[in-house]
Amino acid sequence: MTILVTRPSPSGEQLVSRLRQRGLAAYHAPLIAFTPGRDVATLPDRLAACSPGDLVFVLSQHVVDYAHHALTLRGAVWPPALHYYAIGRTTGLKLHTLSSLPVTYPPGSETSETLLCLPDLQQVTGKKALILRGNGGRELLAQTLAERGAEVSYCECYQRSPIHYDGSEQSAHWQRMGVSRLVVTSGEMLQQLYTLVPDYYRTSWLLRCNLVVVSERLATLARRLGWQDVRVADNADNDALIRALQ
């Protein structure tokens, strides 16, 4: 049994390394790569323009990396008078470590739905809400905050770009390696993997693999595409994925 990890670098390589240390066969094939986002250079000014008590939402660890780098280049810091929210524990702890500021995040799954359940986000009338994210993504957080009275804006801190493989060649290679378990951490990558693999390998191999995902929303999408053996990790960090794989 070989595990194919599709999550991007460096988290994907770190996960593979930890799985191999546990005696499991694992292979890394990232499906997307990251580059700086079109708005990230403006982030220091946009944070400085916020008023005390305004809200900043950080939607991934990659956001933290690119955003903190942009602040460092300008000799700026995360403004302490703002309220910071992270999509989940790992992202929140990373931002806290770099900023030394309190960061609020929901317990359990790392989704917009659980973030929006936080009690202090139920009444946000008159607040500015700056959402730091990658290119594209779901609109649920912004739409709901706007409905609750916030003035919402985005800052694109990084861009996701697909990594291109030869579908037939890679599918044959993965099958020869005995890949029978897949780790996929976003809907975008799940659809990309499904599209990459040609019909023959899709029915004879891909959809027969055990699939580990990071939310019930992804599990629903996977079952809609044809997977039957789907397991949902507790959240999106590598610790939770290892628990799900073991």
Short mmCIF file of C-alpha atoms in Angstrom, two decimals:
data_model
loop_
_atom_site.label_atom_id
_atom_site.label_comp_id
_atom_site.label_asym_id
_atom_site.label_seq_id
_atom_site.Cartn_x
_atom_site.Cartn_y
_atom_site.Cartn_z
CA MET A 1 0.00 0.00 0.00
CA THR A 2 1.43 3.36 -1.06
CA ILE A 3 0.05 6.76 -0.06
CA LEU A 4 0.01 9.54 -2.65
CA VAL A 5 0.15 12.99 -1.02
CA THR A 6 -0.99 15.78 -3.33
CA ARG A 7 -0.83 18.71 -0.89
CA PRO A 8 1.59 21.47 -1.93
CA SER A 9 5.11 22.07 -0.70
CA PRO A 10 6.41 22.30 1.94
CA SER A 11 3.56 20.69 3.92
CA GLY A 12 3.32 17.81 1.44
CA GLU A 13 6.99 16.87 1.77
CA GLN A 14 6.78 17.18 5.54
CA LEU A 15 3.81 14.83 5.63
CA VAL A 16 5.55 12.27 3.41
CA SER A 17 8.66 12.39 5.60
CA ARG A 18 6.64 11.77 8.75
CA LEU A 19 4.71 8.90 7.16
CA ARG A 20 7.94 7.24 6.04
CA GLN A 21 9.34 7.56 9.56
CA ARG A 22 6.33 5.51 10.66
CA GLY A 23 7.16 2.79 8.15
CA LEU A 24 4.51 3.74 5.63
CA ALA A 25 5.22 3.98 1.90
CA ALA A 26 4.41 7.51 0.78
CA TYR A 27 5.05 9.60 -2.33
CA HIS A 28 4.66 13.33 -2.94
CA ALA A 29 3.11 14.71 -6.13
CA PRO A 30 1.96 18.30 -5.53
CA LEU A 31 -0.82 19.48 -7.79
CA ILE A 32 -0.41 23.23 -7.27
CA ALA A 33 2.43 25.69 -6.68
CA PHE A 34 2.38 29.11 -5.02
CA THR A 35 3.62 32.56 -6.06
CA PRO A 36 3.07 36.03 -4.51
CA GLY A 37 -0.42 37.43 -4.97
CA ARG A 38 -1.28 40.56 -6.91
CA ASP A 39 -2.32 42.51 -3.78
CA VAL A 40 0.26 41.38 -1.24
CA ALA A 41 2.56 44.41 -1.71
CA THR A 42 -0.33 46.69 -0.71
CA LEU A 43 -1.04 44.81 2.53
CA PRO A 44 0.99 47.06 4.88
CA ASP A 45 -0.95 50.13 3.72
CA ARG A 46 -4.29 48.34 3.91
CA LEU A 47 -3.66 47.16 7.44
CA ALA A 48 -2.52 50.65 8.44
CA ALA A 49 -5.78 52.09 7.05
CA CYS A 50 -7.89 49.88 9.33
CA SER A 51 -9.41 51.32 12.50
CA PRO A 52 -8.92 49.83 15.98
CA GLY A 53 -11.23 46.87 16.43
CA ASP A 54 -11.55 46.08 12.74
CA LEU A 55 -11.31 42.43 11.68
CA VAL A 56 -8.59 40.60 9.75
CA PHE A 57 -9.18 37.05 8.51
CA VAL A 58 -6.27 34.78 7.56
CA LEU A 59 -7.37 31.78 5.52
CA SER A 60 -4.26 29.61 5.24
CA GLN A 61 -0.68 29.15 6.36
CA HIS A 62 0.45 30.32 2.91
CA VAL A 63 -1.32 33.62 3.55
CA VAL A 64 0.69 34.03 6.76
CA ASP A 65 3.97 33.35 4.95
CA TYR A 66 3.41 35.79 2.09
CA ALA A 67 1.72 38.45 4.21
CA HIS A 68 4.40 38.44 6.89
CA HIS A 69 7.12 38.64 4.25
CA ALA A 70 5.41 41.69 2.70
CA LEU A 71 5.25 43.40 6.09
CA THR A 72 8.89 42.59 6.82
CA LEU A 73 10.03 44.05 3.49
CA ARG A 74 8.35 47.33 4.42
CA GLY A 75 9.63 47.33 8.00
CA ALA A 76 6.01 47.07 9.18
CA VAL A 77 4.34 44.89 11.80
CA TRP A 78 0.90 43.39 12.28
CA PRO A 79 -1.10 46.27 13.88
CA PRO A 80 -1.91 45.28 17.48
CA ALA A 81 -5.23 47.17 17.63
CA LEU A 82 -6.95 44.85 15.12
CA HIS A 83 -8.78 41.60 15.81
CA TYR A 84 -7.25 38.62 14.00
CA TYR A 85 -9.08 35.44 13.02
CA ALA A 86 -7.63 32.30 11.43
CA ILE A 87 -9.38 29.51 9.56
CA GLY A 88 -7.96 26.91 11.96
CA ARG A 89 -5.52 26.10 14.73
CA THR A 90 -2.37 25.60 12.65
CA THR A 91 -2.82 28.86 10.75
CA GLY A 92 -3.72 30.69 13.95
CA LEU A 93 -0.68 29.46 15.83
CA LYS A 94 1.61 30.36 12.94
CA LEU A 95 0.27 33.91 12.83
CA HIS A 96 0.52 34.21 16.62
CA THR A 97 4.13 33.00 16.56
CA LEU A 98 5.15 35.59 13.96
CA SER A 99 3.10 38.50 15.30
CA SER A 100 3.02 37.81 19.06
CA LEU A 101 -0.65 38.90 18.92
CA PRO A 102 -3.78 37.01 19.98
CA VAL A 103 -5.43 35.14 17.13
CA THR A 104 -8.89 33.62 17.41
CA TYR A 105 -9.72 30.40 15.58
CA PRO A 106 -12.54 27.87 15.80
CA PRO A 107 -12.19 24.46 17.39
CA GLY A 108 -12.61 21.44 15.17
CA SER A 109 -12.72 21.56 11.40
CA GLU A 110 -10.95 24.29 9.44
CA THR A 111 -13.83 25.65 7.38
CA SER A 112 -15.57 28.95 6.80
CA GLU A 113 -18.70 27.47 8.37
CA THR A 114 -17.02 26.77 11.71
CA LEU A 115 -15.23 30.14 11.66
CA LEU A 116 -18.54 31.93 11.16
CA CYS A 117 -19.98 30.17 14.22
CA LEU A 118 -17.65 32.04 16.59
CA PRO A 119 -19.79 34.09 19.00
CA ASP A 120 -17.96 37.39 18.45
CA LEU A 121 -18.62 37.22 14.69
CA GLN A 122 -22.38 37.20 15.01
CA GLN A 123 -22.64 41.02 15.31
CA VAL A 124 -20.13 42.86 13.13
CA THR A 125 -22.13 45.88 11.99
CA GLY A 126 -19.92 48.84 11.19
CA LYS A 127 -16.67 46.85 11.22
CA LYS A 128 -14.26 46.57 8.34
CA ALA A 129 -13.37 42.95 7.55
CA LEU A 130 -10.19 42.39 5.52
CA ILE A 131 -9.91 38.82 4.22
CA LEU A 132 -6.40 37.64 3.37
CA ARG A 133 -6.48 34.71 0.97
CA GLY A 134 -5.19 33.22 -2.26
CA ASN A 135 -6.64 33.80 -5.71
CA GLY A 136 -10.23 32.68 -6.00
CA GLY A 137 -11.81 30.47 -3.39
CA ARG A 138 -15.17 30.31 -1.68
CA GLU A 139 -17.26 33.43 -1.10
CA LEU A 140 -19.22 32.17 1.93
CA LEU A 141 -17.16 34.03 4.54
CA ALA A 142 -17.35 37.39 2.74
CA GLN A 143 -21.02 37.03 1.90
CA THR A 144 -22.02 36.11 5.45
CA LEU A 145 -19.95 38.86 7.08
CA ALA A 146 -21.50 41.39 4.68
CA GLU A 147 -24.97 40.12 5.55
CA ARG A 148 -24.10 40.65 9.22
CA GLY A 149 -23.19 44.26 8.56
CA ALA A 150 -19.43 44.28 7.93
CA GLU A 151 -17.67 46.19 5.16
CA VAL A 152 -15.73 43.38 3.48
CA SER A 153 -12.66 43.54 1.24
CA TYR A 154 -10.11 41.02 -0.02
CA CYS A 155 -6.33 41.04 -0.20
CA GLU A 156 -4.88 38.38 -2.54
CA CYS A 157 -1.67 37.38 -0.77
CA TYR A 158 -0.69 34.47 -3.00
CA GLN A 159 -1.66 32.77 -6.23
CA ARG A 160 -2.22 29.08 -6.80
CA SER A 161 -1.04 27.72 -10.14
CA PRO A 162 -1.63 24.15 -11.33
CA ILE A 163 1.37 21.89 -11.82
CA HIS A 164 0.98 20.07 -15.12
CA TYR A 165 1.62 16.34 -15.50
CA ASP A 166 1.17 13.91 -18.35
CA GLY A 167 -2.02 12.21 -17.19
CA SER A 168 -1.50 8.79 -18.79
CA GLU A 169 2.17 8.60 -17.83
CA GLN A 170 1.60 9.65 -14.22
CA SER A 171 -1.43 7.41 -13.76
CA ALA A 172 0.50 4.37 -14.98
CA HIS A 173 3.43 5.31 -12.73
CA TRP A 174 1.24 5.75 -9.64
CA GLN A 175 -0.53 2.47 -10.31
CA ARG A 176 2.78 0.61 -10.75
CA MET A 177 3.92 2.05 -7.41
CA GLY A 178 0.93 0.46 -5.75
CA VAL A 179 -0.77 3.71 -4.78
CA SER A 180 -4.04 2.82 -3.06
CA ARG A 181 -4.54 5.79 -0.72
CA LEU A 182 -4.77 9.45 -1.69
CA VAL A 183 -4.47 12.62 0.39
CA VAL A 184 -6.24 15.65 -1.10
CA THR A 185 -6.71 18.87 0.87
CA SER A 186 -8.85 21.13 -1.35
CA GLY A 187 -11.74 20.89 -3.77
CA GLU A 188 -9.63 22.54 -6.46
CA MET A 189 -6.99 19.82 -6.21
CA LEU A 190 -9.58 17.05 -6.03
CA GLN A 191 -11.15 18.20 -9.29
CA GLN A 192 -7.69 18.65 -10.83
CA LEU A 193 -6.67 15.09 -9.91
CA TYR A 194 -9.93 13.68 -11.25
CA THR A 195 -9.49 15.55 -14.54
CA LEU A 196 -5.80 14.66 -14.86
CA VAL A 197 -6.37 10.90 -14.76
CA PRO A 198 -7.71 9.45 -18.06
CA ASP A 199 -10.99 7.53 -18.08
CA TYR A 200 -9.39 4.08 -18.14
CA TYR A 201 -7.23 4.68 -15.07
CA ARG A 202 -10.01 6.64 -13.39
CA THR A 203 -12.40 3.69 -13.33
CA SER A 204 -9.84 0.90 -12.93
CA TRP A 205 -7.67 2.58 -10.30
CA LEU A 206 -8.30 6.17 -9.13
CA LEU A 207 -11.87 5.87 -7.91
CA ARG A 208 -11.04 2.57 -6.18
CA CYS A 209 -8.40 4.22 -3.98
CA ASN A 210 -9.12 5.15 -0.39
CA LEU A 211 -9.34 8.94 -0.27
CA VAL A 212 -8.49 11.08 2.76
CA VAL A 213 -9.88 14.63 2.71
CA VAL A 214 -10.08 17.46 5.24
CA SER A 215 -13.79 18.36 5.40
CA GLU A 216 -17.25 16.92 4.92
CA ARG A 217 -17.71 19.33 2.01
CA LEU A 218 -14.78 17.70 0.21
CA ALA A 219 -16.09 14.24 1.06
CA THR A 220 -19.43 15.13 -0.53
CA LEU A 221 -17.67 16.37 -3.66
CA ALA A 222 -15.55 13.20 -3.80
CA ARG A 223 -18.58 10.93 -3.56
CA ARG A 224 -20.28 12.96 -6.27
CA LEU A 225 -17.26 12.34 -8.52
CA GLY A 226 -17.41 8.60 -7.85
CA TRP A 227 -15.24 7.77 -4.83
CA GLN A 228 -16.84 5.43 -2.32
CA ASP A 229 -14.08 4.87 0.24
CA VAL A 230 -13.65 8.36 1.72
CA ARG A 231 -12.30 9.28 5.14
CA VAL A 232 -12.47 12.78 6.64
CA ALA A 233 -9.56 13.95 8.81
CA ASP A 234 -10.25 15.94 11.97
CA ASN A 235 -8.83 19.06 10.32
CA ALA A 236 -6.33 20.09 7.64
CA ASP A 237 -3.02 19.90 9.51
CA ASN A 238 -0.51 17.08 9.06
CA ASP A 239 -1.13 15.66 12.55
CA ALA A 240 -4.80 15.11 11.71
CA LEU A 241 -3.94 13.60 8.33
CA ILE A 242 -1.53 11.14 9.94
CA ARG A 243 -4.23 10.08 12.39
CA ALA A 244 -6.64 9.52 9.51
CA LEU A 245 -4.07 7.53 7.52
CA GLN A 246 -3.16 5.29 10.45
#
